[in-house]
Amino acid sequence: MRKNYEKQIRELREKMTLEEKIGQLQQCGPSLVGAFEVSFEELLDMMFDGRISQEEFDKLMGTAEQDYREEELRAGKIGSYNGIGDAATVNRLQKIAVEETRLGIPLLFGYDVIHGFRTVTPIPLAESCAWDPVLWEKTARVAAEEATAGGVHLTFAPMVDVAKDARWGRISEGAGEDVLLNSAYGASKVKGFQGEDLAKEDSMAACLKHFAAYGAIEAGRDYNRVDMSMQRLWEEYLPPYKACVDAGARAVMPAFNDINGVPCTVNARLLRDILRKKWGFDGLVISDSNAIAECVSHGIAEDKKDASRQAILAGTDMDMSSDSYIEHLKELIESGEVAESVLDEAVDDVLRLKFELGLFEQPYQTDEARERRTMLKPEYRALALEAAEKSIVLLKNENHTLPLKPETRVGLFGTLAADKGQMTGAWAIGADPEDCVSIAEALEAKGISYQYSADGADLEKIASESDVLIAVVGESKEESGEAASRAGITLHPEHLALVRKLNATGKPVVAVLFNGRPLAIPELDQTASAIVEAWHLGAEAGPAVRNVLFGDVNPSGRLTTTFPAAAGQCPMYYAHMNTGRPGGKSKFTSKYLDAPVEPLYSFGYGLSYTAYAYEELKIEKAENGLRVRVTVRNTGDRSGEETVQCYVQVPCAGRVRPVRELKAFTKITLEPGEAGQAALEIAYDSLGYYDREMNWTPYEGKLKVYVGGNVKDTIVEEIHLL
Ligand code: GLC
C-alpha cells in the first residue's frame, strides 16, 4: 500500500518560488559540451545536416568533458538527471541539491536499465521467448539491486510497445508482437524493478514506455507517424501500458510518435483522459529525450514556447533534455497562458515520486562500498545464464545434428563468435563488454576441441579437421535498438557468403544467430543443418549457446515475433485478419507474386531436443472464465519444458476479428514418456472487442479454442458462449 504524502507535498510546494517549481521539471542529460567551440545542440545539427560525419561527431563526443551544469543546479533550476550510473557522481550532485539550494529538494536520477545494469541479461525480445513471468521479474530485481547501488532511482523501462514490424530496430526492446505477452512481461518487470517497497534502497521506480503505440510506426521506420482506428489502439496496443499501470508503475514516458496527428508528448486525450482519468495513474510523466522541442519539427508547435505550453497542458510533467520548460514556462505562467495550478500539478507529481522513493529521508547512497560488492555477483551471473538459456530458440535441427557430443571437433566461424562487445545488444549502456563471455571463450572454458576463424581464413583446412562447422552470423548490437530500422532484414552478404562456403565443404553447418529482430533467412533455412536463434543474450551469451549446442540444456524458447520470409511481407504477425480472400493457390487471393503468404517461422514456434503431443482438450465454463485442460505428452527421450499456448478465434462478430488471439499460456516440464495435464484460464473479460461505436462487446456464440506448442500446430475444440 503506497504511503500518502499529499500534505508534505503541498506544504513544500507552497514554499517554492515560480523558478524553483519550474526547476523541478527540468531533467538534464549529462550534456557533453565544455570541450567544443560550438554547443552540443549545434554539433548535433552539424551531424544531422551532414556538415560533419557520424565518425567525426563520435570522435568529438569522445573528447568532451561531462558538464553537469552545477551552477544551474545550485540555483534550483534542475530537478533530475538522466544517464548517471555511479554512486560517487550521484552523491556529489545530490549534495549540491540538498545542501546548497534554498529548499534542499533532492534530485531524481533516471537511467536506461532495460535488460540489466552491469550484469547484462538477454535483450527483452530474447527474454520474452522464455514465456516466463517469474524469470522476467527475477532479472528485473537483479537489475534494480545493481542499478540502485550505482545511484539510480528510476529506470526508463519496461518498454512494452507491441511491435509487428521486423524492420523496426526497437522491436528488440520489448516483448514482441503480442498484446498478452507484452502485458505479462511489463507487469513482471514493474514488480521486479519496484520491489515491495519503493523507499527501500534496492528499489527503483519503473517508467513504462513508450506511451503509446510506438511499435506501430509506419513502414517500420523509427520516429515515423502512427495512424490507426481507436478500436485497434485499444485492442492491440494500449493493454500492456495499462498492465504496467495496474502493476504500480510510478512513471510513464510518452512516445516520440504522433497518434492520428497528435504527438504523444502533447496529447491530452492520451495523457490526461486515458492515463490519468480512466486508468487512475497519479505518477510522473517524463518526456522522451528532447521530445518537447521536437513538437516543432512535428509541425504541431510554432516554437519551443508553444511546445512547452501544449506539453504541460497535455500532462507531460518533466522535460527530458530539451530545456523547453526551463526557458519558457515562467513567461507562460506570468502571461496567464498556463495557469500556475497546472504547473503545481506537475511539480506535485515530481515531489510525490521523490517522497515515495524516500529521497527526503535518505537522498544519498550512504554505503558507497555497496556499489563495489553488488555488481556482477555470482548469483546474478547464474541468473543471467539461466535467462540466456531460456531465451534461445531452436529453429531447425535436421537429422538431430544437435545436440553435439562432447568429443565433437568444432570449426567455429564468424566475428560475432568472439566479439564480446556484441553480446550485450542494444541499450546496455552501463555494461562493460569485458564482463561478457563469448562463444569462443565458452568452448575454451570447457575444453571443447575447436578451431576458430573470424573471417573464414583456412576454412578448408579447418573444415577437413572438424566434424561440425558453426557459423555465428546475424547483426551487430548497433543494428537494432533506437534509430536502427532496416529496410532489408536478410543476412549480410558476407555472412551468407561464409555460410555458402561452409556448406560447400559438405560438413554439417550449424548457424547461430546473434540479432535484435526477426531476420528473413530462407536460404539459411534451406541449407543449414541446424539453426539456433541466440539473439543478443548478454553477459553469459557464450556459455548459454554452448550449453544448448552440447545438450547440457534442452532449448525451450518460443518465438514472440513472427519471422517473415522477406522484408516485403512486413508488417507480419499471427493475429492477422482472414480477409475475404485468404491467401491460397488460386490467383485472386490475398498473397504476393514474389513471396510466400506464410512466414518462415510462426509466432510461438521453437523446437526441442524432445517432442510433445497434445491430447484430450477439454473446455469448461467456470464462474469468471473458461477453464481449459489439455494433456501434453513428452514423446521423446529427453526431459523438457514445453510452453503450452492457448489461442481463440471467434469466426463471426460485429467487426472482423483476428484468425487467432493468444489468451493464455503456461509451462509444463515432462520427463521422457511422461504425460501431464496443463490447466489454463481464459477470463471472460478478455473475450471481446470494441464494436463500430467503440463499445466493449463480449464475444458471443461460437468460439474456437486452439491449444498447442505454437500458433499453427494446435488441437481445437468449439464452445458456445452465452
Ligand atoms: C531515448 C529513448 C528512450 C530512452 C530515453 C532516455 O531517446 O527513446 O527510450 O529512455 O531516450 O535515454
XYZ file of C-alpha atoms and ligand atoms in Angstrom:
734
model
C 0.000 0.000 0.000
C 1.572 3.301 -1.016
C 2.001 5.964 1.699
C 0.140 9.277 1.278
C 2.430 12.314 1.084
C -0.087 14.855 -0.171
C 0.195 17.071 2.924
C 4.014 17.174 2.789
C 3.894 17.780 -0.955
C 1.512 20.695 -0.673
C 3.383 22.282 2.245
C 6.679 22.052 0.375
C 5.294 23.262 -2.942
C 3.683 26.268 -1.249
C 7.142 27.398 -0.112
C 8.557 27.227 -3.641
C 9.130 30.194 -5.934
C 7.976 30.030 -9.538
C 11.573 29.424 -10.678
C 12.041 26.611 -8.137
C 8.832 24.938 -9.285
C 9.966 25.069 -12.911
C 13.395 23.769 -11.881
C 11.787 20.578 -10.562
C 10.509 19.828 -14.071
C 13.979 20.029 -15.632
C 15.765 16.758 -16.317
C 19.278 17.101 -17.702
C 21.265 14.526 -19.544
C 24.976 14.987 -18.746
C 25.486 17.273 -21.713
C 28.783 16.769 -23.490
C 29.641 20.406 -24.056
C 32.561 22.236 -22.490
C 35.141 20.885 -24.869
C 33.889 22.430 -28.092
C 33.757 25.884 -29.623
C 30.166 25.059 -30.656
C 27.333 23.956 -28.395
C 26.247 20.324 -28.186
C 22.996 21.237 -29.962
C 24.889 22.946 -32.787
C 27.141 19.924 -33.081
C 24.081 17.680 -33.376
C 22.715 19.915 -36.139
C 26.088 19.759 -37.911
C 25.893 15.985 -37.846
C 22.252 15.820 -38.888
C 22.778 18.178 -41.843
C 25.984 16.436 -42.855
C 28.487 19.217 -42.118
C 30.358 16.616 -40.018
C 30.236 12.849 -40.325
C 28.970 10.495 -37.633
C 32.577 9.372 -37.106
C 33.755 12.984 -36.589
C 30.810 13.547 -34.234
C 31.620 10.425 -32.234
C 35.297 11.436 -32.036
C 34.368 14.892 -30.745
C 31.983 13.310 -28.253
C 34.768 11.084 -27.036
C 36.900 14.092 -26.140
C 34.137 16.010 -24.366
C 34.094 16.874 -20.703
C 30.974 15.933 -18.813
C 29.154 19.155 -17.945
C 26.572 18.711 -15.188
C 25.573 22.377 -15.199
C 26.305 22.723 -11.465
C 25.634 26.481 -11.383
C 22.062 25.920 -12.612
C 21.749 23.130 -10.066
C 22.806 25.462 -7.233
C 20.213 27.970 -8.441
C 17.469 25.344 -8.063
C 16.959 25.026 -11.819
C 17.486 21.256 -12.112
C 15.246 18.587 -10.556
C 16.615 15.449 -12.153
C 19.409 13.920 -14.217
C 19.378 11.174 -16.831
C 22.241 8.829 -17.605
C 24.411 8.971 -14.446
C 25.104 5.496 -13.091
C 27.846 5.843 -10.475
C 27.256 6.489 -6.800
C 30.096 8.993 -6.391
C 28.786 11.372 -9.069
C 25.217 10.918 -7.870
C 26.242 11.769 -4.317
C 28.314 14.760 -5.440
C 25.408 16.306 -7.356
C 22.891 15.303 -4.691
C 24.992 17.089 -2.052
C 24.784 20.315 -4.050
C 20.995 19.946 -4.362
C 20.401 19.095 -0.712
C 22.959 21.389 0.935
C 23.416 24.324 -1.424
C 19.926 25.081 -2.794
C 17.385 27.155 -0.879
C 14.930 24.331 -0.158
C 17.282 21.356 -0.392
C 14.945 19.276 -2.561
C 16.787 16.065 -3.548
C 17.431 15.157 -7.172
C 15.853 12.236 -9.032
C 18.337 10.166 -11.035
C 16.956 8.290 -14.070
C 18.777 5.728 -16.235
C 18.026 3.298 -19.052
C 18.200 -0.006 -17.208
C 16.489 -2.034 -19.918
C 17.952 -5.524 -19.557
C 20.405 -5.458 -16.711
C 22.765 -2.789 -15.394
C 26.255 -4.319 -15.062
C 25.169 -7.972 -15.276
C 23.594 -7.736 -18.712
C 20.716 -10.158 -19.315
C 19.177 -11.005 -22.706
C 17.587 -8.194 -24.694
C 13.850 -8.057 -23.924
C 12.851 -9.604 -27.251
C 15.075 -12.567 -26.403
C 13.931 -12.915 -22.796
C 10.299 -12.723 -23.892
C 10.908 -16.037 -25.710
C 11.163 -17.691 -22.276
C 7.412 -17.057 -21.756
C 8.273 -16.928 -18.041
C 6.864 -14.102 -15.850
C 8.715 -15.409 -12.788
C 12.055 -15.207 -14.626
C 11.223 -11.758 -16.014
C 10.589 -10.453 -12.502
C 13.760 -12.029 -11.126
C 16.033 -10.447 -13.731
C 14.368 -7.085 -13.133
C 15.019 -7.463 -9.393
C 18.729 -8.097 -10.040
C 18.851 -5.091 -12.355
C 17.342 -2.964 -9.586
C 19.837 -4.211 -6.989
C 22.762 -3.314 -9.223
C 21.401 -0.056 -10.615
C 20.360 1.349 -7.230
C 23.843 0.521 -5.919
C 25.057 2.757 -8.746
C 22.787 5.592 -7.603
C 19.830 5.059 -9.918
C 16.333 5.924 -8.586
C 14.269 5.399 -11.736
C 14.659 3.231 -14.813
C 13.224 4.129 -18.220
C 11.728 0.667 -18.524
C 9.842 -1.588 -19.192
C 9.286 -0.855 -22.847
C 6.052 -2.606 -23.817
C 5.465 -1.291 -27.327
C 3.695 -4.063 -29.233
C 5.828 -4.457 -32.378
C 4.665 -6.245 -35.533
C 7.234 -4.939 -37.991
C 10.653 -6.623 -38.090
C 12.149 -3.632 -39.890
C 11.899 -1.550 -36.670
C 15.107 -1.702 -34.649
C 13.305 -1.130 -31.360
C 11.438 -4.428 -31.715
C 14.469 -5.654 -29.747
C 13.457 -3.669 -26.659
C 10.044 -5.169 -25.925
C 8.242 -8.495 -25.702
C 7.354 -8.865 -29.373
C 4.110 -8.718 -31.305
C 1.534 -9.989 -28.870
C -0.576 -7.855 -26.580
C -0.974 -10.501 -23.830
C 2.759 -11.298 -23.694
C 3.759 -7.630 -23.556
C 1.211 -7.138 -20.762
C 2.562 -10.039 -18.725
C 6.162 -9.031 -19.432
C 5.585 -5.395 -18.443
C 3.772 -6.216 -15.211
C 6.547 -8.618 -14.159
C 9.247 -6.047 -14.866
C 7.437 -3.326 -12.894
C 7.184 -5.631 -9.874
C 10.821 -6.654 -10.201
C 12.147 -3.103 -10.529
C 9.973 -1.607 -7.763
C 10.026 -4.486 -5.278
C 7.696 -4.495 -2.282
C 8.623 -1.002 -1.085
C 9.754 1.813 -3.353
C 11.562 3.514 -0.459
C 13.884 0.542 0.020
C 17.468 1.231 -1.057
C 17.403 -1.551 -3.700
C 14.106 -0.491 -5.287
C 13.812 1.832 -8.237
C 10.763 3.330 -9.898
C 9.642 1.848 -13.218
C 8.841 4.158 -16.120
C 6.665 2.351 -18.643
C 7.251 3.382 -22.234
C 6.690 4.494 -24.898
C 3.152 5.635 -24.390
C 1.654 4.865 -26.844
C 1.772 2.565 -29.872
C 5.361 3.466 -30.842
C 5.684 -0.013 -32.332
C 3.063 0.809 -34.949
C 5.227 3.390 -36.754
C 4.523 3.326 -40.471
C 6.925 1.245 -42.596
C 8.868 0.184 -39.509
C 10.807 3.435 -39.769
C 11.764 4.836 -36.384
C 10.051 8.046 -35.196
C 7.555 7.810 -38.094
C 3.820 8.531 -37.888
C 1.242 6.250 -36.253
C -2.280 6.269 -37.623
C -4.931 3.759 -36.624
C -8.504 3.303 -35.533
C -9.396 3.706 -31.890
C -10.593 0.096 -31.939
C -7.122 -1.095 -32.957
C -5.358 1.187 -30.482
C -7.451 -0.120 -27.595
C -7.460 -3.785 -28.625
C -3.879 -4.249 -29.816
C -1.625 -1.533 -28.342
C -2.879 0.026 -25.081
C -3.355 -3.057 -22.831
C 0.361 -3.575 -21.995
C 0.699 0.004 -20.759
C -2.420 -0.449 -18.628
C -0.980 -3.681 -17.250
C 2.095 -1.744 -16.118
C -0.050 0.975 -14.522
C -2.083 -1.705 -12.744
C 1.172 -3.306 -11.568
C 2.034 0.015 -9.917
C 4.474 1.691 -12.306
C 5.252 5.149 -10.939
C 6.312 6.866 -14.158
C 5.314 6.979 -17.813
C 7.222 8.154 -20.875
C 5.159 9.427 -23.818
C 6.339 8.174 -27.185
C 8.085 10.253 -29.850
C 5.407 9.443 -32.402
C 2.080 11.074 -33.037
C -1.167 9.150 -32.893
C -3.503 10.226 -35.696
C -1.700 13.552 -35.993
C -1.224 14.457 -32.323
C 2.270 13.745 -30.914
C 2.018 11.766 -27.673
C 4.049 14.401 -25.788
C 1.246 16.956 -26.302
C -1.657 14.508 -26.435
C -4.082 15.371 -23.617
C -6.515 12.665 -24.686
C -3.758 10.130 -24.073
C -2.039 11.645 -21.019
C -4.966 13.128 -19.147
C -8.152 11.383 -20.313
C -6.842 7.830 -20.679
C -3.762 7.613 -18.448
C -4.914 9.713 -15.514
C -8.683 9.905 -15.574
C -9.592 6.474 -16.949
C -6.679 4.427 -15.600
C -6.165 6.411 -12.353
C -2.435 6.937 -12.839
C -1.042 9.531 -10.365
C 2.668 9.149 -11.011
C 5.169 11.126 -13.031
C 5.100 11.685 -16.809
C 8.588 12.313 -18.227
C 9.018 13.302 -21.881
C 11.292 11.311 -24.098
C 14.661 12.851 -24.863
C 14.221 16.294 -26.494
C 10.652 15.302 -27.432
C 9.018 18.552 -26.280
C 11.263 20.625 -28.532
C 10.668 18.187 -31.383
C 6.983 19.054 -31.438
C 8.149 21.981 -33.582
C 9.557 19.527 -36.140
C 6.345 17.532 -35.946
C 4.554 20.690 -37.066
C 2.207 20.892 -34.091
C 4.007 23.779 -32.298
C 5.198 27.159 -33.593
C 8.319 27.164 -31.398
C 9.673 25.724 -28.133
C 7.483 28.110 -26.131
C 4.345 26.867 -27.898
C 5.550 23.274 -27.496
C 6.092 23.867 -23.762
C 2.606 25.299 -23.405
C 0.993 22.354 -25.176
C 3.089 19.741 -23.357
C 2.429 20.990 -19.816
C -1.280 21.422 -20.563
C -1.422 17.898 -22.019
C 0.113 16.396 -18.879
C 3.834 15.988 -19.600
C 5.306 16.805 -16.199
C 9.066 16.669 -16.765
C 11.159 17.862 -19.706
C 13.977 15.464 -20.596
C 16.947 17.241 -22.129
C 15.172 19.833 -24.297
C 15.459 22.871 -21.965
C 11.996 23.917 -23.164
C 10.324 24.255 -19.790
C 13.290 25.970 -18.150
C 13.376 28.527 -20.974
C 9.648 29.210 -21.448
C 7.373 28.145 -18.583
C 7.988 31.269 -16.474
C 6.810 33.512 -19.270
C 3.817 31.241 -19.972
C 2.731 31.328 -16.336
C 3.295 35.081 -15.918
C 1.334 35.811 -19.086
C -1.535 33.611 -17.893
C -1.300 31.304 -20.939
C -0.721 28.491 -18.456
C -2.364 28.594 -15.043
C 0.027 28.140 -12.130
C -2.275 25.366 -10.897
C -1.255 23.322 -13.957
C 2.387 23.849 -13.072
C 1.635 22.894 -9.464
C 0.135 19.568 -10.580
C 3.334 18.730 -12.463
C 5.522 19.777 -9.529
C 3.405 17.653 -7.180
C 3.931 14.632 -9.444
C 7.701 15.132 -9.217
C 7.684 15.662 -5.457
C 5.365 12.694 -4.909
C 7.812 10.312 -6.585
C 10.727 11.774 -4.628
C 8.819 11.270 -1.366
C 7.777 7.724 -2.368
C 11.412 6.890 -3.149
C 12.374 8.061 0.343
C 14.767 10.664 -1.062
C 13.861 13.294 1.529
C 14.752 10.869 4.340
C 17.843 9.452 2.636
C 18.987 11.324 -0.506
C 22.429 9.710 -0.616
C 23.926 6.364 -1.499
C 25.209 6.032 2.070
C 27.299 2.934 1.564
C 29.494 3.526 -1.488
C 31.158 0.168 -0.836
C 27.779 -1.343 -1.710
C 28.375 -0.432 -5.337
C 31.583 -2.460 -5.488
C 30.249 -5.513 -3.686
C 26.929 -5.591 -5.530
C 27.947 -5.616 -9.191
C 28.252 -8.925 -11.041
C 27.594 -11.157 -8.037
C 27.980 -14.863 -8.943
C 24.250 -15.401 -8.330
C 23.487 -12.571 -10.764
C 25.628 -14.228 -13.408
C 23.913 -17.544 -12.713
C 20.520 -15.939 -13.292
C 21.803 -14.239 -16.453
C 22.899 -17.664 -17.701
C 19.503 -19.200 -16.905
C 17.721 -16.331 -18.674
C 20.018 -16.655 -21.698
C 19.491 -20.405 -21.953
C 15.702 -19.989 -21.737
C 15.754 -17.249 -24.390
C 17.390 -19.424 -27.042
C 15.030 -20.715 -29.739
C 15.961 -23.798 -31.774
C 14.652 -23.023 -35.268
C 15.932 -26.054 -37.171
C 17.602 -29.363 -36.283
C 17.833 -31.697 -39.285
C 18.636 -35.335 -38.527
C 19.384 -34.474 -34.917
C 22.518 -32.545 -35.807
C 22.179 -31.141 -32.299
C 22.998 -31.722 -29.509
C 26.682 -32.220 -30.266
C 28.686 -34.880 -28.456
C 31.366 -33.632 -26.043
C 34.121 -35.065 -28.263
C 32.823 -33.309 -31.381
C 35.560 -31.392 -33.212
C 34.198 -27.937 -33.984
C 35.091 -25.435 -36.687
C 33.910 -22.045 -35.399
C 33.482 -19.143 -37.832
C 32.336 -15.516 -37.745
C 33.482 -12.389 -35.901
C 30.399 -12.487 -33.668
C 31.670 -15.744 -32.131
C 34.459 -13.934 -30.329
C 33.331 -10.309 -30.158
C 32.370 -9.776 -26.518
C 31.173 -6.256 -27.249
C 28.350 -7.615 -29.386
C 26.949 -9.905 -26.699
C 25.157 -7.097 -24.856
C 22.746 -5.989 -27.566
C 21.129 -2.551 -27.683
C 20.587 -0.408 -24.560
C 23.199 -1.940 -22.306
C 24.722 1.493 -21.614
C 26.075 0.609 -18.150
C 27.725 -2.600 -19.276
C 31.389 -3.364 -19.807
C 31.837 -5.781 -22.737
C 34.749 -7.282 -20.810
C 32.137 -8.699 -18.429
C 30.623 -10.752 -21.251
C 31.693 -14.268 -22.196
C 31.890 -15.044 -25.929
C 31.133 -18.371 -27.586
C 34.836 -18.941 -28.296
C 35.683 -18.357 -24.638
C 32.870 -20.656 -23.544
C 34.137 -23.510 -25.731
C 37.668 -22.932 -24.419
C 36.441 -22.966 -20.817
C 35.016 -26.457 -21.265
C 37.996 -27.837 -23.139
C 35.982 -28.405 -26.262
C 38.098 -29.142 -29.304
C 37.621 -26.261 -31.717
C 39.439 -24.203 -34.304
C 38.371 -20.608 -34.871
C 38.423 -18.386 -37.926
C 36.792 -14.949 -37.686
C 36.660 -14.270 -41.422
C 36.799 -17.752 -42.941
C 40.558 -17.905 -43.401
C 41.863 -21.544 -43.555
C 38.256 -22.578 -43.994
C 39.012 -25.740 -45.999
C 41.749 -26.866 -43.609
C 39.615 -26.255 -40.528
C 36.633 -27.983 -42.140
C 38.732 -31.029 -43.020
C 39.728 -31.335 -39.362
C 36.220 -30.723 -37.937
C 33.070 -32.804 -37.524
C 30.708 -29.807 -37.388
C 31.036 -26.228 -38.633
C 29.413 -23.460 -36.592
C 28.723 -20.125 -38.320
C 27.886 -17.286 -35.933
C 26.093 -14.693 -38.074
C 23.432 -12.004 -37.777
C 23.584 -8.399 -36.589
C 25.817 -6.179 -34.521
C 24.211 -4.577 -31.493
C 24.170 -1.250 -33.377
C 21.772 -2.723 -35.949
C 18.877 -2.844 -33.529
C 17.577 -0.560 -30.807
C 16.838 3.131 -31.361
C 17.334 4.745 -34.778
C 18.205 1.352 -36.271
C 15.401 0.480 -38.685
C 16.437 -1.699 -41.610
C 14.635 -1.793 -44.966
C 16.194 -5.206 -45.641
C 16.204 -7.858 -42.941
C 18.211 -10.612 -44.612
C 21.639 -11.840 -43.601
C 24.517 -9.563 -44.620
C 26.199 -10.688 -47.868
C 29.452 -11.545 -46.112
C 27.574 -13.794 -43.666
C 25.685 -15.508 -46.447
C 28.914 -15.990 -48.389
C 30.536 -17.578 -45.344
C 27.631 -19.997 -44.882
C 27.727 -20.937 -48.578
C 31.450 -21.708 -48.354
C 30.891 -23.798 -45.246
C 28.041 -25.674 -46.902
C 30.312 -26.377 -49.891
C 32.639 -28.395 -47.669
C 29.907 -30.974 -47.179
C 30.253 -30.905 -43.387
C 27.088 -30.226 -41.313
C 26.711 -26.500 -40.729
C 25.091 -25.118 -37.575
C 24.080 -21.456 -37.826
C 23.982 -19.481 -34.579
C 22.114 -16.172 -35.000
C 23.015 -13.060 -32.996
C 20.356 -10.494 -33.866
C 17.954 -7.959 -32.389
C 14.988 -8.532 -34.720
C 13.398 -11.317 -36.763
C 15.548 -11.931 -39.858
C 14.410 -13.179 -43.250
C 16.670 -16.222 -43.688
C 15.034 -18.528 -46.250
C 18.362 -19.666 -47.738
C 19.784 -20.471 -44.302
C 16.604 -22.369 -43.515
C 17.133 -24.438 -46.656
C 20.859 -25.102 -46.353
C 21.907 -25.186 -42.701
C 21.644 -28.457 -40.784
C 20.602 -26.597 -37.659
C 19.732 -23.021 -36.727
C 19.947 -21.647 -33.182
C 18.362 -18.255 -32.524
C 20.608 -16.674 -29.885
C 19.595 -13.004 -30.169
C 21.879 -10.784 -28.020
C 21.992 -12.700 -24.743
C 24.157 -10.514 -22.511
C 26.927 -11.410 -20.095
C 26.508 -15.188 -20.317
C 25.801 -15.440 -24.043
C 28.705 -17.783 -24.780
C 28.056 -20.348 -22.045
C 24.312 -20.370 -22.814
C 24.884 -21.075 -26.517
C 27.493 -23.730 -25.667
C 25.158 -25.419 -23.164
C 22.405 -25.654 -25.768
C 24.728 -26.783 -28.586
C 26.159 -29.607 -26.461
C 22.860 -30.588 -24.844
C 23.569 -29.567 -21.246
C 20.358 -27.613 -21.727
C 17.323 -28.637 -23.771
C 16.250 -25.468 -25.665
C 12.755 -24.313 -24.671
C 12.454 -20.797 -26.151
C 9.419 -19.995 -28.305
C 9.271 -17.057 -30.744
C 7.341 -13.987 -29.667
C 7.605 -12.401 -33.092
C 6.830 -13.835 -36.499
C 9.860 -14.380 -38.744
C 8.949 -13.187 -42.247
C 10.364 -14.907 -45.327
C 11.002 -11.475 -46.856
C 11.035 -7.857 -45.674
C 8.301 -7.162 -48.196
C 5.883 -9.142 -46.066
C 6.303 -6.657 -43.150
C 4.414 -5.872 -41.029
C 3.715 -9.560 -40.500
C 2.050 -11.061 -37.444
C -0.005 -14.075 -36.428
C -3.114 -12.204 -35.202
C -3.973 -11.131 -38.747
C -7.422 -10.910 -40.307
C -8.748 -13.624 -42.604
C -9.818 -11.187 -45.371
C -12.494 -12.055 -47.884
C -9.908 -13.934 -49.968
C -7.410 -15.664 -47.647
C -4.078 -16.278 -49.399
C -4.127 -19.575 -51.230
C -3.316 -21.303 -54.503
C -5.810 -19.540 -56.747
C -4.776 -16.273 -58.276
C -7.325 -13.933 -56.848
C -6.451 -14.368 -53.209
C -4.501 -12.244 -50.720
C -0.828 -13.023 -51.403
C 2.353 -11.882 -53.205
C 3.559 -12.857 -56.647
C 7.153 -12.967 -55.413
C 6.975 -14.138 -51.820
C 5.076 -16.765 -49.809
C 1.978 -15.742 -47.893
C 3.180 -17.702 -44.878
C 6.024 -16.602 -42.566
C 9.291 -18.527 -42.381
C 8.731 -19.275 -38.676
C 5.456 -18.584 -36.931
C 4.713 -16.937 -33.626
C 5.174 -19.309 -30.688
C 7.439 -21.621 -32.706
C 10.522 -23.332 -31.351
C 11.966 -26.844 -31.414
C 13.209 -29.007 -28.568
C 15.593 -31.971 -28.300
C 12.490 -33.926 -27.394
C 8.927 -33.765 -28.805
C 5.455 -33.241 -27.392
C 1.988 -34.460 -28.313
C -1.301 -32.788 -27.309
C -4.388 -34.828 -26.422
C -7.735 -34.632 -24.608
C -8.519 -30.935 -24.889
C -11.438 -30.021 -22.613
C -13.152 -26.639 -22.204
C -15.465 -25.851 -19.309
C -17.403 -22.716 -18.412
C -16.405 -21.551 -14.944
C -17.575 -18.533 -12.965
C -15.066 -15.964 -14.298
C -13.905 -17.559 -17.475
C -13.239 -20.683 -19.483
C -11.270 -23.464 -17.852
C -9.050 -25.216 -20.398
C -7.459 -28.607 -19.719
C -5.139 -30.454 -22.077
C -2.892 -33.486 -21.801
C 0.673 -32.963 -23.017
C 2.896 -35.962 -23.583
C 6.693 -35.984 -23.908
C 7.148 -38.428 -26.791
C 10.932 -38.130 -26.968
C 13.900 -39.399 -24.972
C 14.825 -36.258 -23.052
C 13.100 -34.276 -20.350
C 11.997 -30.860 -21.485
C 9.953 -27.772 -20.695
C 7.040 -27.094 -23.059
C 5.201 -23.785 -23.379
C 1.519 -24.594 -23.771
C -0.202 -21.857 -25.751
C -3.942 -21.237 -25.875
C -5.485 -19.223 -28.705
C -9.079 -18.380 -29.590
C -10.902 -17.479 -32.753
C -14.388 -16.048 -32.972
C -15.482 -16.821 -36.566
C -18.150 -14.130 -36.686
C -18.568 -10.816 -34.833
C -19.703 -7.185 -35.354
C -16.237 -6.340 -36.679
C -13.835 -8.796 -38.284
C -11.603 -10.497 -35.750
C -8.076 -11.998 -35.973
C -7.714 -15.620 -37.057
C -6.024 -16.287 -33.705
C -5.656 -14.417 -30.399
C -3.346 -15.657 -27.646
C -5.411 -15.747 -24.461
C -3.352 -17.860 -22.042
C -0.082 -19.752 -21.729
C 1.607 -21.953 -19.186
C 4.715 -24.103 -18.935
C 4.986 -27.786 -18.138
C 8.097 -29.880 -17.528
C 7.881 -33.524 -18.588
C 10.208 -36.485 -18.319
C 10.592 -38.778 -21.366
C 7.291 -40.603 -21.950
C 5.541 -38.653 -19.219
C 2.092 -37.170 -19.820
C 0.882 -34.251 -17.767
C -2.222 -32.102 -17.643
C -1.865 -28.401 -18.322
C -4.526 -26.071 -16.918
C -5.222 -22.628 -18.369
C -7.869 -19.984 -17.631
C -9.351 -17.584 -20.196
C -11.050 -14.732 -18.361
C -14.452 -13.824 -19.835
C -13.486 -10.144 -19.746
C -10.672 -10.881 -22.182
C -13.129 -12.343 -24.695
C -14.449 -9.349 -26.509
C -13.734 -6.418 -28.805
C -14.725 -2.804 -29.495
C -17.693 -2.555 -31.822
C -18.157 0.042 -34.560
C -19.187 2.655 -31.991
C -16.244 1.802 -29.684
C -18.403 -0.023 -27.152
C -16.721 -3.006 -25.497
C -18.658 -6.027 -26.744
C -18.226 -9.524 -25.265
C -17.818 -12.377 -27.758
C -20.996 -14.345 -28.270
C -21.899 -17.579 -29.977
C -19.297 -19.959 -31.392
C -15.760 -19.715 -30.094
C -12.906 -21.954 -31.247
C -10.225 -22.732 -28.697
C -6.821 -23.858 -30.035
C -4.094 -25.301 -27.827
C -0.574 -26.352 -28.831
C 3.148 -25.626 -28.843
C 2.882 -22.771 -31.355
C 0.174 -20.843 -33.178
C -0.030 -23.315 -36.090
C 0.348 -26.780 -34.574
C -2.699 -26.986 -32.310
C -5.707 -29.122 -31.449
C -9.077 -27.403 -31.331
C -12.431 -27.551 -29.562
C -15.501 -25.376 -30.015
C -17.644 -23.869 -27.314
C -20.738 -21.662 -27.375
C -20.614 -18.528 -25.254
C -23.807 -17.045 -23.736
C 15.798 7.771 -25.902
C 14.708 6.715 -25.980
C 14.104 6.352 -24.657
C 15.141 6.494 -23.569
C 15.465 7.973 -23.471
C 16.458 8.266 -22.337
O 15.675 8.674 -26.948
O 13.649 6.946 -26.883
O 13.600 5.009 -24.765
O 14.623 6.024 -22.340
O 15.976 8.474 -24.700
O 17.717 7.817 -22.656
